[in-house]
mmCIF file of C-alpha atoms in Angstrom:
data_model
loop_
_atom_site.group_PDB
_atom_site.id
_atom_site.type_symbol
_atom_site.label_atom_id
_atom_site.label_comp_id
_atom_site.label_asym_id
_atom_site.label_seq_id
_atom_site.Cartn_x
_atom_site.Cartn_y
_atom_site.Cartn_z
ATOM 1 C CA MET A 188 34.506 34.995 19.096
ATOM 2 C CA LYS A 189 34.949 33.177 22.406
ATOM 3 C CA ARG A 190 31.566 31.541 21.952
ATOM 4 C CA LEU A 191 32.501 30.295 18.495
ATOM 5 C CA THR A 192 35.792 28.943 19.818
ATOM 6 C CA THR A 193 33.998 27.189 22.676
ATOM 7 C CA LEU A 194 31.445 25.738 20.286
ATOM 8 C CA ALA A 195 34.177 24.512 17.938
ATOM 9 C CA LEU A 196 35.982 22.938 20.894
ATOM 10 C CA ILE A 197 32.839 21.107 21.999
ATOM 11 C CA VAL A 198 32.165 19.836 18.479
ATOM 12 C CA GLY A 199 35.786 18.703 18.170
ATOM 13 C CA LEU A 200 35.694 16.834 21.464
ATOM 14 C CA CYS A 201 32.434 15.120 20.543
ATOM 15 C CA THR A 202 33.899 14.102 17.178
ATOM 16 C CA VAL A 203 37.007 12.673 18.833
ATOM 17 C CA ALA A 204 34.925 10.746 21.368
ATOM 18 C CA GLY A 205 32.710 9.322 18.631
ATOM 19 C CA LEU A 206 35.692 8.223 16.518
ATOM 20 C CA PHE A 207 37.412 6.504 19.424
ATOM 21 C CA LEU A 208 34.261 4.737 20.582
ATOM 22 C CA SER A 209 33.444 3.535 17.073
ATOM 23 C CA SER A 210 36.977 2.201 16.560
ATOM 24 C CA GLY A 211 37.149 0.454 19.933
ATOM 25 C CA LEU A 212 39.050 1.894 22.857
ATOM 26 C CA ASP A 213 40.882 -1.368 23.546
ATOM 27 C CA ASP A 214 42.131 -1.648 19.974
ATOM 28 C CA VAL A 215 43.323 1.954 19.946
ATOM 29 C CA ALA A 216 45.048 1.502 23.306
ATOM 30 C CA ALA A 217 46.788 -1.654 22.057
ATOM 31 C CA ALA A 218 48.017 0.188 18.972
ATOM 32 C CA VAL A 219 49.369 3.049 21.092
ATOM 33 C CA VAL A 220 51.199 0.609 23.379
ATOM 34 C CA SER A 221 52.695 -1.143 20.360
ATOM 35 C CA ALA A 222 54.307 2.139 19.319
ATOM 36 C CA GLY A 223 56.675 1.743 22.262
ATOM 37 C CA TRP A 224 59.892 3.654 21.837
ATOM 38 C CA GLY A 225 58.616 4.933 18.538
ATOM 39 C CA ALA A 226 56.576 7.493 20.492
ATOM 40 C CA ALA A 227 59.771 8.862 22.071
ATOM 41 C CA ILE A 228 61.364 9.136 18.617
ATOM 42 C CA VAL A 229 58.290 11.020 17.384
ATOM 43 C CA VAL A 230 58.613 13.481 20.268
ATOM 44 C CA ALA A 231 62.296 13.992 19.450
ATOM 45 C CA ALA A 232 61.460 14.502 15.760
ATOM 46 C CA ARG A 233 58.855 17.104 16.696
ATOM 47 C CA ALA A 234 61.356 18.989 18.864
ATOM 48 C CA VAL A 235 63.839 18.998 15.988
ATOM 49 C CA ALA A 236 61.162 20.234 13.570
ATOM 50 C CA VAL A 237 60.118 23.100 15.881
ATOM 51 C CA GLY A 238 63.713 24.157 16.495
ATOM 52 C CA TRP A 239 64.349 23.981 12.755
ATOM 53 C CA ALA A 240 61.360 26.270 12.193
ATOM 54 C CA GLY A 241 63.031 28.752 14.553
ATOM 55 C CA LEU A 242 66.011 28.704 12.196
ATOM 56 C CA GLY A 243 63.626 29.595 9.357
ATOM 57 C CA TRP A 244 62.402 32.602 11.357
ATOM 58 C CA PHE A 245 65.999 33.607 12.058
ATOM 59 C CA ALA A 246 66.837 33.491 8.345
ATOM 60 C CA VAL A 247 64.426 36.280 7.333
ATOM 61 C CA PHE A 248 66.233 38.999 9.308
ATOM 62 C CA PRO A 249 68.895 41.280 7.812
ATOM 63 C CA ARG A 250 72.320 40.433 9.168
ATOM 64 C CA ALA A 251 72.774 43.806 10.896
ATOM 65 C CA GLU A 252 69.463 43.574 12.783
ATOM 66 C CA ARG A 253 69.280 39.822 13.278
ATOM 67 C CA PRO A 254 68.430 38.607 16.791
ATOM 68 C CA SER A 255 70.284 35.693 18.295
ATOM 69 C CA LEU A 256 69.454 32.228 16.995
ATOM 70 C CA TRP A 257 68.654 31.173 20.552
ATOM 71 C CA ASN A 258 65.934 33.825 20.837
ATOM 72 C CA CYS A 259 64.314 32.719 17.580
ATOM 73 C CA VAL A 260 64.421 29.033 18.502
ATOM 74 C CA SER A 261 63.222 29.451 22.097
ATOM 75 C CA LEU A 262 60.401 31.793 21.076
ATOM 76 C CA ARG A 263 59.443 29.356 18.322
ATOM 77 C CA PHE A 264 58.786 26.774 21.033
ATOM 78 C CA VAL A 265 56.620 29.344 22.837
ATOM 79 C CA ARG A 266 54.657 29.935 19.635
ATOM 80 C CA GLU A 267 54.206 26.202 19.152
ATOM 81 C CA GLY A 268 52.970 25.656 22.697
ATOM 82 C CA ILE A 269 50.379 28.427 22.480
ATOM 83 C CA ASN A 270 49.155 27.418 19.020
ATOM 84 C CA THR A 271 48.777 23.713 19.795
ATOM 85 C CA LEU A 272 47.700 23.618 23.441
ATOM 86 C CA LEU A 273 45.702 26.763 24.162
ATOM 87 C CA PRO A 274 42.125 27.394 22.983
ATOM 88 C CA VAL A 275 43.111 30.061 20.483
ATOM 89 C CA ALA A 276 43.318 30.198 16.715
ATOM 90 C CA GLN A 277 46.500 28.589 15.421
ATOM 91 C CA VAL A 278 48.216 31.952 14.921
ATOM 92 C CA GLY A 279 47.750 33.389 18.420
ATOM 93 C CA GLY A 280 51.166 32.209 19.512
ATOM 94 C CA ASP A 281 52.809 33.967 16.574
ATOM 95 C CA PHE A 282 51.691 37.387 17.795
ATOM 96 C CA VAL A 283 52.946 36.562 21.293
ATOM 97 C CA GLY A 284 56.268 35.492 19.802
ATOM 98 C CA ALA A 285 56.621 38.787 17.931
ATOM 99 C CA ARG A 286 55.886 40.761 21.101
ATOM 100 C CA LEU A 287 58.436 38.779 23.119
ATOM 101 C CA LEU A 288 61.014 39.227 20.377
ATOM 102 C CA ALA A 289 60.470 42.992 20.520
ATOM 103 C CA GLN A 290 61.374 42.830 24.218
ATOM 104 C CA ARG A 291 64.744 41.336 23.279
ATOM 105 C CA GLY A 292 66.156 44.295 21.435
ATOM 106 C CA VAL A 293 64.427 43.965 18.051
ATOM 107 C CA SER A 294 62.394 47.012 17.034
ATOM 108 C CA GLY A 295 58.651 46.480 17.324
ATOM 109 C CA GLY A 296 57.976 47.126 13.641
ATOM 110 C CA LEU A 297 60.666 44.681 12.517
ATOM 111 C CA ALA A 298 59.563 42.021 15.020
ATOM 112 C CA GLY A 299 55.957 42.234 13.812
ATOM 113 C CA ALA A 300 57.018 42.242 10.178
ATOM 114 C CA SER A 301 59.236 39.190 10.733
ATOM 115 C CA MET A 302 56.275 37.317 12.160
ATOM 116 C CA PHE A 303 54.212 38.003 9.027
ATOM 117 C CA VAL A 304 57.067 37.038 6.710
ATOM 118 C CA ASP A 305 57.697 33.876 8.710
ATOM 119 C CA LEU A 306 54.007 32.947 8.490
ATOM 120 C CA MET A 307 54.119 33.638 4.757
ATOM 121 C CA THR A 308 57.132 31.406 4.160
ATOM 122 C CA GLN A 309 55.564 28.632 6.244
ATOM 123 C CA ALA A 310 52.264 28.915 4.380
ATOM 124 C CA VAL A 311 53.925 28.840 0.961
ATOM 125 C CA THR A 312 56.086 25.839 1.823
ATOM 126 C CA GLN A 313 53.131 24.002 3.351
ATOM 127 C CA PHE A 314 51.168 24.667 0.170
ATOM 128 C CA LEU A 315 54.026 23.262 -1.930
ATOM 129 C CA PHE A 316 54.394 20.332 0.461
ATOM 130 C CA THR A 317 50.702 19.539 0.058
ATOM 131 C CA VAL A 318 50.953 19.836 -3.727
ATOM 132 C CA GLY A 319 53.811 17.339 -3.607
ATOM 133 C CA GLY A 320 51.757 15.001 -1.429
ATOM 134 C CA VAL A 321 48.823 15.123 -3.853
ATOM 135 C CA ALA A 322 51.158 14.470 -6.785
ATOM 136 C CA ILE A 323 52.685 11.454 -5.030
ATOM 137 C CA LEU A 324 49.236 10.149 -4.111
ATOM 138 C CA ALA A 325 48.054 10.477 -7.724
ATOM 139 C CA TRP A 326 51.207 8.691 -8.872
ATOM 140 C CA LEU A 327 50.731 5.844 -6.384
ATOM 141 C CA HIS A 328 46.965 5.341 -6.597
ATOM 142 C CA GLY A 329 45.770 7.390 -9.531
ATOM 143 C CA ASP A 330 42.983 9.951 -9.514
ATOM 144 C CA GLY A 331 40.515 9.381 -6.709
ATOM 145 C CA PRO A 332 38.094 11.198 -4.414
ATOM 146 C CA VAL A 333 40.834 12.185 -1.972
ATOM 147 C CA VAL A 334 42.999 13.624 -4.750
ATOM 148 C CA ARG A 335 40.084 15.589 -6.188
ATOM 149 C CA THR A 336 39.003 16.871 -2.771
ATOM 150 C CA VAL A 337 42.474 18.054 -1.805
ATOM 151 C CA ALA A 338 43.046 19.547 -5.267
ATOM 152 C CA GLY A 339 39.838 21.539 -4.844
ATOM 153 C CA GLY A 340 41.024 22.765 -1.477
ATOM 154 C CA LEU A 341 44.338 23.829 -3.001
ATOM 155 C CA ALA A 342 42.482 25.726 -5.720
ATOM 156 C CA ILE A 343 40.717 27.684 -2.989
ATOM 157 C CA ALA A 344 43.864 28.132 -0.890
ATOM 158 C CA ALA A 345 45.990 29.528 -3.720
ATOM 159 C CA PRO A 346 44.065 32.843 -4.096
ATOM 160 C CA ALA A 347 43.895 33.200 -0.315
ATOM 161 C CA LEU A 348 47.650 32.728 -0.127
ATOM 162 C CA GLY A 349 48.136 35.321 -2.858
ATOM 163 C CA ALA A 350 45.876 37.766 -1.034
ATOM 164 C CA PHE A 351 47.858 37.262 2.195
ATOM 165 C CA PHE A 352 51.027 38.170 0.303
ATOM 166 C CA LEU A 353 49.509 41.191 -1.446
ATOM 167 C CA ILE A 354 48.132 42.585 1.799
ATOM 168 C CA GLN A 355 51.737 42.774 3.032
ATOM 169 C CA ARG A 356 52.842 44.800 0.035
ATOM 170 C CA ARG A 357 52.327 48.480 -0.821
ATOM 171 C CA SER A 358 48.804 47.964 -2.125
ATOM 172 C CA GLY A 359 47.850 46.307 1.152
ATOM 173 C CA HIS A 360 49.296 49.267 3.014
ATOM 174 C CA ARG A 361 46.932 51.571 1.150
ATOM 175 C CA VAL A 362 43.954 49.289 1.828
ATOM 176 C CA ILE A 363 44.630 49.130 5.556
ATOM 177 C CA GLN A 364 45.201 52.887 5.772
ATOM 178 C CA ALA A 365 41.916 53.488 3.943
ATOM 179 C CA MET A 366 40.105 51.183 6.366
ATOM 180 C CA LEU A 367 41.625 52.974 9.352
ATOM 181 C CA ASN A 368 40.727 56.355 7.889
ATOM 182 C CA ARG A 369 37.148 55.187 7.616
ATOM 183 C CA PHE A 370 36.715 53.352 10.892
ATOM 184 C CA ALA A 371 39.393 54.578 13.312
ATOM 185 C CA ALA A 372 38.334 57.032 15.997
ATOM 186 C CA ALA A 373 40.256 59.760 17.839
ATOM 187 C CA ARG A 374 43.465 57.769 18.077
ATOM 188 C CA GLU A 375 43.609 57.176 14.343
ATOM 189 C CA TRP A 376 47.014 58.839 13.953
ATOM 190 C CA ARG A 377 48.582 56.315 16.323
ATOM 191 C CA ALA A 378 47.222 53.401 14.345
ATOM 192 C CA LEU A 379 48.456 54.909 11.087
ATOM 193 C CA GLY A 380 51.901 55.407 12.599
ATOM 194 C CA ALA A 381 52.018 51.783 13.734
ATOM 195 C CA VAL A 382 50.957 50.605 10.282
ATOM 196 C CA ASP A 383 53.659 52.729 8.655
ATOM 197 C CA VAL A 384 56.331 51.203 10.905
ATOM 198 C CA LEU A 385 55.055 47.682 10.240
ATOM 199 C CA TYR A 386 55.059 48.126 6.480
ATOM 200 C CA ASP A 387 58.494 49.670 6.567
ATOM 201 C CA GLY A 388 59.705 46.492 8.265
ATOM 202 C CA LEU A 389 57.896 44.325 5.688
ATOM 203 C CA ARG A 390 59.482 46.288 2.859
ATOM 204 C CA ARG A 391 62.949 45.799 4.318
ATOM 205 C CA LEU A 392 62.470 42.063 4.838
ATOM 206 C CA TYR A 393 60.983 41.408 1.406
ATOM 207 C CA SER A 394 63.684 43.525 -0.258
ATOM 208 C CA SER A 395 66.024 40.518 -0.105
ATOM 209 C CA PRO A 396 64.555 37.598 -2.097
ATOM 210 C CA LYS A 397 67.634 35.582 -1.154
ATOM 211 C CA ARG A 398 66.731 35.662 2.532
ATOM 212 C CA VAL A 399 63.066 34.857 1.872
ATOM 213 C CA ILE A 400 63.912 31.941 -0.412
ATOM 214 C CA GLY A 401 66.470 30.691 2.118
ATOM 215 C CA ALA A 402 63.815 30.749 4.854
ATOM 216 C CA MET A 403 61.431 28.851 2.582
ATOM 217 C CA GLY A 404 64.103 26.208 1.993
ATOM 218 C CA VAL A 405 64.571 25.805 5.741
ATOM 219 C CA HIS A 406 60.828 25.422 6.320
ATOM 220 C CA MET A 407 60.473 22.903 3.488
ATOM 221 C CA ILE A 408 63.085 20.693 5.129
ATOM 222 C CA GLY A 409 61.128 21.053 8.383
ATOM 223 C CA TRP A 410 57.929 19.779 6.741
ATOM 224 C CA ILE A 411 59.804 16.758 5.410
ATOM 225 C CA VAL A 412 61.269 16.090 8.866
ATOM 226 C CA GLY A 413 57.690 16.091 10.155
ATOM 227 C CA ALA A 414 56.917 13.170 7.845
ATOM 228 C CA ALA A 415 59.360 11.125 9.944
ATOM 229 C CA GLU A 416 56.738 11.118 12.713
ATOM 230 C CA VAL A 417 54.328 9.154 10.524
ATOM 231 C CA TYR A 418 57.038 6.849 9.175
ATOM 232 C CA VAL A 419 58.435 5.944 12.612
ATOM 233 C CA ALA A 420 55.116 5.619 14.468
ATOM 234 C CA LEU A 421 53.495 3.348 11.889
ATOM 235 C CA HIS A 422 56.609 1.192 11.600
ATOM 236 C CA PHE A 423 56.667 0.596 15.349
ATOM 237 C CA MET A 424 52.937 -0.217 15.310
ATOM 238 C CA GLY A 425 53.511 -2.912 12.699
ATOM 239 C CA TYR A 426 52.179 -1.015 9.667
ATOM 240 C CA PRO A 427 55.310 -0.170 7.672
ATOM 241 C CA VAL A 428 54.915 2.510 5.039
ATOM 242 C CA SER A 429 57.330 3.882 2.491
ATOM 243 C CA ILE A 430 58.820 7.345 2.749
ATOM 244 C CA ALA A 431 56.581 8.484 -0.124
ATOM 245 C CA GLU A 432 53.476 7.193 1.657
ATOM 246 C CA ALA A 433 54.548 8.867 4.901
ATOM 247 C CA ILE A 434 54.940 12.167 3.031
ATOM 248 C CA VAL A 435 51.443 11.764 1.566
ATOM 249 C CA ILE A 436 49.883 11.140 4.975
ATOM 250 C CA GLU A 437 51.789 13.936 6.712
ATOM 251 C CA SER A 438 51.314 16.564 4.001
ATOM 252 C CA LEU A 439 47.581 16.012 3.623
ATOM 253 C CA ALA A 440 47.055 15.695 7.380
ATOM 254 C CA GLN A 441 48.791 19.046 7.869
ATOM 255 C CA ALA A 442 46.548 20.521 5.166
ATOM 256 C CA VAL A 443 43.476 19.259 7.034
ATOM 257 C CA ARG A 444 44.839 20.643 10.279
ATOM 258 C CA GLY A 445 45.493 24.016 8.670
ATOM 259 C CA ALA A 446 41.989 24.146 7.214
ATOM 260 C CA ALA A 447 40.596 23.559 10.722
ATOM 261 C CA PHE A 448 42.566 26.458 12.228
ATOM 262 C CA ALA A 449 39.465 27.795 13.977
ATOM 263 C CA VAL A 450 39.130 24.590 16.032
ATOM 264 C CA PRO A 451 41.480 24.554 19.049
ATOM 265 C CA GLY A 452 44.124 21.916 18.402
ATOM 266 C CA ALA A 453 42.214 20.837 15.264
ATOM 267 C CA LEU A 454 40.364 18.387 17.517
ATOM 268 C CA GLY A 455 38.387 15.919 15.477
ATOM 269 C CA ALA A 456 39.730 17.220 12.168
ATOM 270 C CA GLN A 457 43.155 15.652 12.660
ATOM 271 C CA GLU A 458 41.680 12.329 13.766
ATOM 272 C CA GLY A 459 39.154 12.136 10.942
ATOM 273 C CA GLY A 460 41.731 13.180 8.367
ATOM 274 C CA LEU A 461 44.230 10.543 9.493
ATOM 275 C CA ILE A 462 41.571 7.818 9.368
ATOM 276 C CA ALA A 463 40.700 8.739 5.785
ATOM 277 C CA LEU A 464 44.336 9.046 4.688
ATOM 278 C CA CYS A 465 45.568 5.874 6.375
ATOM 279 C CA ALA A 466 42.662 3.926 4.848
ATOM 280 C CA ILE A 467 44.147 4.633 1.410
ATOM 281 C CA PHE A 468 47.147 2.516 2.390
ATOM 282 C CA ASP A 469 45.085 -0.219 4.117
ATOM 283 C CA ILE A 470 45.912 0.993 7.612
ATOM 284 C CA PRO A 471 42.973 0.397 10.004
ATOM 285 C CA ALA A 472 41.194 3.160 11.864
ATOM 286 C CA GLU A 473 42.521 2.118 15.277
ATOM 287 C CA ALA A 474 46.101 2.502 14.033
ATOM 288 C CA ALA A 475 45.258 5.896 12.528
ATOM 289 C CA LEU A 476 43.780 7.052 15.837
ATOM 290 C CA ALA A 477 46.818 5.693 17.669
ATOM 291 C CA LEU A 478 48.991 7.715 15.290
ATOM 292 C CA SER A 479 46.941 10.793 16.157
ATOM 293 C CA LEU A 480 47.417 10.119 19.868
ATOM 294 C CA VAL A 481 51.173 9.795 19.420
ATOM 295 C CA LYS A 482 51.145 13.126 17.567
ATOM 296 C CA ARG A 483 49.094 14.651 20.387
ATOM 297 C CA LEU A 484 51.675 13.319 22.847
ATOM 298 C CA ALA A 485 54.359 15.135 20.849
ATOM 299 C CA ASP A 486 52.209 18.296 20.969
ATOM 300 C CA LEU A 487 52.096 17.969 24.744
ATOM 301 C CA MET A 488 55.741 17.102 25.350
ATOM 302 C CA VAL A 489 57.009 19.906 23.118
ATOM 303 C CA GLY A 490 54.274 22.447 23.845
ATOM 304 C CA VAL A 491 54.271 22.347 27.657
ATOM 305 C CA PRO A 492 57.933 23.437 27.979
ATOM 306 C CA GLY A 493 57.105 26.271 25.591
ATOM 307 C CA LEU A 494 54.220 27.395 27.801
ATOM 308 C CA VAL A 495 56.408 27.153 30.916
ATOM 309 C CA ALA A 496 59.079 29.246 29.188
ATOM 310 C CA TRP A 497 56.410 31.785 28.230
ATOM 311 C CA HIS A 498 55.304 31.996 31.870
ATOM 312 C CA PHE A 499 58.832 32.758 33.050
ATOM 313 C CA MET A 500 59.422 35.247 30.235
ATOM 314 C CA GLU A 501 56.270 37.154 31.147
ATOM 315 C CA GLY A 502 57.215 36.980 34.828
ATOM 316 C CA LYS A 503 60.605 38.535 34.117
ATOM 317 C CA LYS A 504 58.932 41.249 32.041
ATOM 318 C CA ASP A 505 56.473 42.081 34.838
ATOM 319 C CA ALA A 506 59.317 42.229 37.350
ATOM 320 C CA ALA A 507 61.286 44.536 35.063
ATOM 321 C CA ASP A 508 58.253 46.771 34.538
ATOM 322 C CA THR A 509 57.669 46.958 38.288
ATOM 323 C CA GLU A 510 61.301 47.849 38.855
ATOM 324 C CA ASP A 511 61.138 50.519 36.160
ATOM 325 C CA ARG A 512 58.024 52.019 37.735
ATOM 326 C CA THR A 513 59.349 52.029 41.316
ATOM 327 C CA SER A 514 63.006 52.782 40.797
ATOM 328 C CA PRO A 515 62.597 56.582 40.336
ATOM 329 C CA ASP A 516 60.647 56.814 43.581
ATOM 330 C CA GLN A 517 63.130 54.613 45.353
ATOM 331 C CA VAL A 518 65.988 56.748 44.052
ATOM 332 C CA SER A 519 64.271 59.937 45.186
ATOM 333 C CA VAL A 520 63.594 58.428 48.627
ATOM 334 C CA GLN A 521 67.194 57.323 48.896
ATOM 335 C CA GLN A 522 68.403 60.740 47.787
ATOM 336 C CA GLY A 523 66.062 62.425 50.251
ATOM 337 C CA THR A 524 67.254 60.160 53.016
ATOM 338 C CA ALA A 525 70.844 60.898 52.106
ATOM 339 C CA ARG A 526 70.147 64.632 52.127
ATOM 340 C CA ALA A 527 68.324 64.391 55.442
ATOM 341 C CA GLY A 528 71.162 62.356 56.927
ATOM 342 C CA GLY A 529 73.676 64.895 55.690
ATOM 343 C CA ASP A 530 71.678 67.767 57.182
ATOM 344 C CA ILE A 531 71.407 65.976 60.521
ATOM 345 C CA ALA A 532 75.110 65.205 60.522
ATOM 346 C CA ARG A 533 75.923 68.808 59.725
ATOM 347 C CA ALA A 534 73.603 70.086 62.457
ATOM 348 C CA VAL A 535 75.182 67.810 65.041
ATOM 349 C CA SER A 536 78.677 68.825 64.019
ATOM 350 C CA LEU A 537 77.749 72.513 64.150
ATOM 351 C CA GLU A 538 76.292 72.172 67.623
ATOM 352 C CA ALA A 539 79.271 70.203 68.837
ATOM 353 C CA MET A 540 81.889 72.825 67.982
ATOM 354 C CA PRO A 541 82.155 76.573 68.643
ATOM 355 C CA VAL A 542 80.832 78.739 65.920
ATOM 356 C CA SER A 543 84.225 80.313 65.421
ATOM 357 C CA ARG A 544 85.654 76.902 64.481
ATOM 358 C CA VAL A 545 82.993 76.014 61.893
ATOM 359 C CA PRO A 546 84.779 75.426 58.583
ATOM 360 C CA ALA A 547 84.250 78.100 55.990
ATOM 361 C CA ASN A 548 82.835 75.673 53.414
ATOM 362 C CA LEU A 549 79.923 74.865 55.743
ATOM 363 C CA VAL A 550 79.023 78.488 56.340
ATOM 364 C CA GLY A 551 76.653 78.719 53.420
ATOM 365 C CA ASN A 552 73.799 80.587 55.044
ATOM 366 C CA HIS A 553 74.734 83.550 57.291
ATOM 367 C CA THR A 554 71.173 84.002 58.514
ATOM 368 C CA VAL A 555 71.043 80.465 59.848
ATOM 369 C CA LEU A 556 74.408 80.860 61.564
ATOM 370 C CA ARG A 557 73.365 84.137 63.193
ATOM 371 C CA SER A 558 70.199 82.498 64.435
ATOM 372 C CA MET A 559 72.228 79.627 65.854
ATOM 373 C CA GLU A 560 74.609 82.085 67.592
ATOM 374 C CA SER A 561 71.656 83.939 69.145
ATOM 375 C CA ASP A 562 70.094 80.703 70.349
ATOM 376 C CA MET A 563 73.379 79.546 71.856
ATOM 377 C CA GLY A 564 73.818 82.925 73.613
ATOM 378 C CA THR A 565 70.329 82.637 75.078
ATOM 379 C CA LEU A 566 71.142 79.176 76.358
ATOM 380 C CA ARG A 567 74.328 80.471 78.049
ATOM 381 C CA LYS A 568 72.357 83.220 79.818
ATOM 382 C CA CYS A 569 69.825 80.701 81.055
ATOM 383 C CA ALA A 570 72.669 78.566 82.337
#
């Protein structure tokens, strides 16, 4: 798997280099500079969109077991940073987010189930967003090769989306249990227990269509907010587009990026897709590549704080684990030291006073006291 990821990364980098060289580095650089403050607005729009997606994650939880909104939003930034900046598939950060959420008081089964439901609501709304983009494109420019290509991709994506939903339902539970029964080894019972807990969480989350539909509504607004990146960046570059055209470019570019999930950061796929989509609206390739660079800048400016936050979260967890592992020993050492100190203090006090004046509550062992009396008598004789 690592080899395939490395190969995909190399191919993506070569594709990006070829596209930039063919479009002219100077022209692309000039287009990026012309974006000016528009780039800062794009970064702000991305931060809003990611935080809004955290609200969509928050919405899927039952009220009684709902984590804080801050946890969902902050961990959503962690997920975004891992998915966009690290050489992993574009869902690696989601599993990390579920694990970190479980460390914040949410049961492990519910945290994992919420991650799957959140991915499902995002996937469904992205599918609908892409369908809307294709419909707008067909309305603006009629049927064309881009419309037919994307429509074919949607026809393939629809069954895959349905299968992803079904695998989270009761039938999927049976399929996964059957697979574990066939392939799991000696620790099979643990895996089955984990699957049972996960599917119990999925059942509870999907039992409220109102919450799921509400989360989908939140995510749909987030996709539309993402279209503001295209609208603002191209306007500042001197290529004004309408809101409908910006939605077309953003929705289909996100579809291309999702299809290239195996390529880290969708390198090459995003750039090539934006060139093809912007060409429909007579926007030159250098402006499309500049738009991609501005989007990459937003990835960086929003993703790096997420990775830094992840680092500190993991550091706190390691410190807590270390404290949990050492605290019993430390307590026992402290208790032993306290006992030893008490014994020493008692011994000193017993030696310092006559035996007849030793308080009754300290005379707990007559044998020891007799031995001490004998030793003291021997010392007197020697004196």
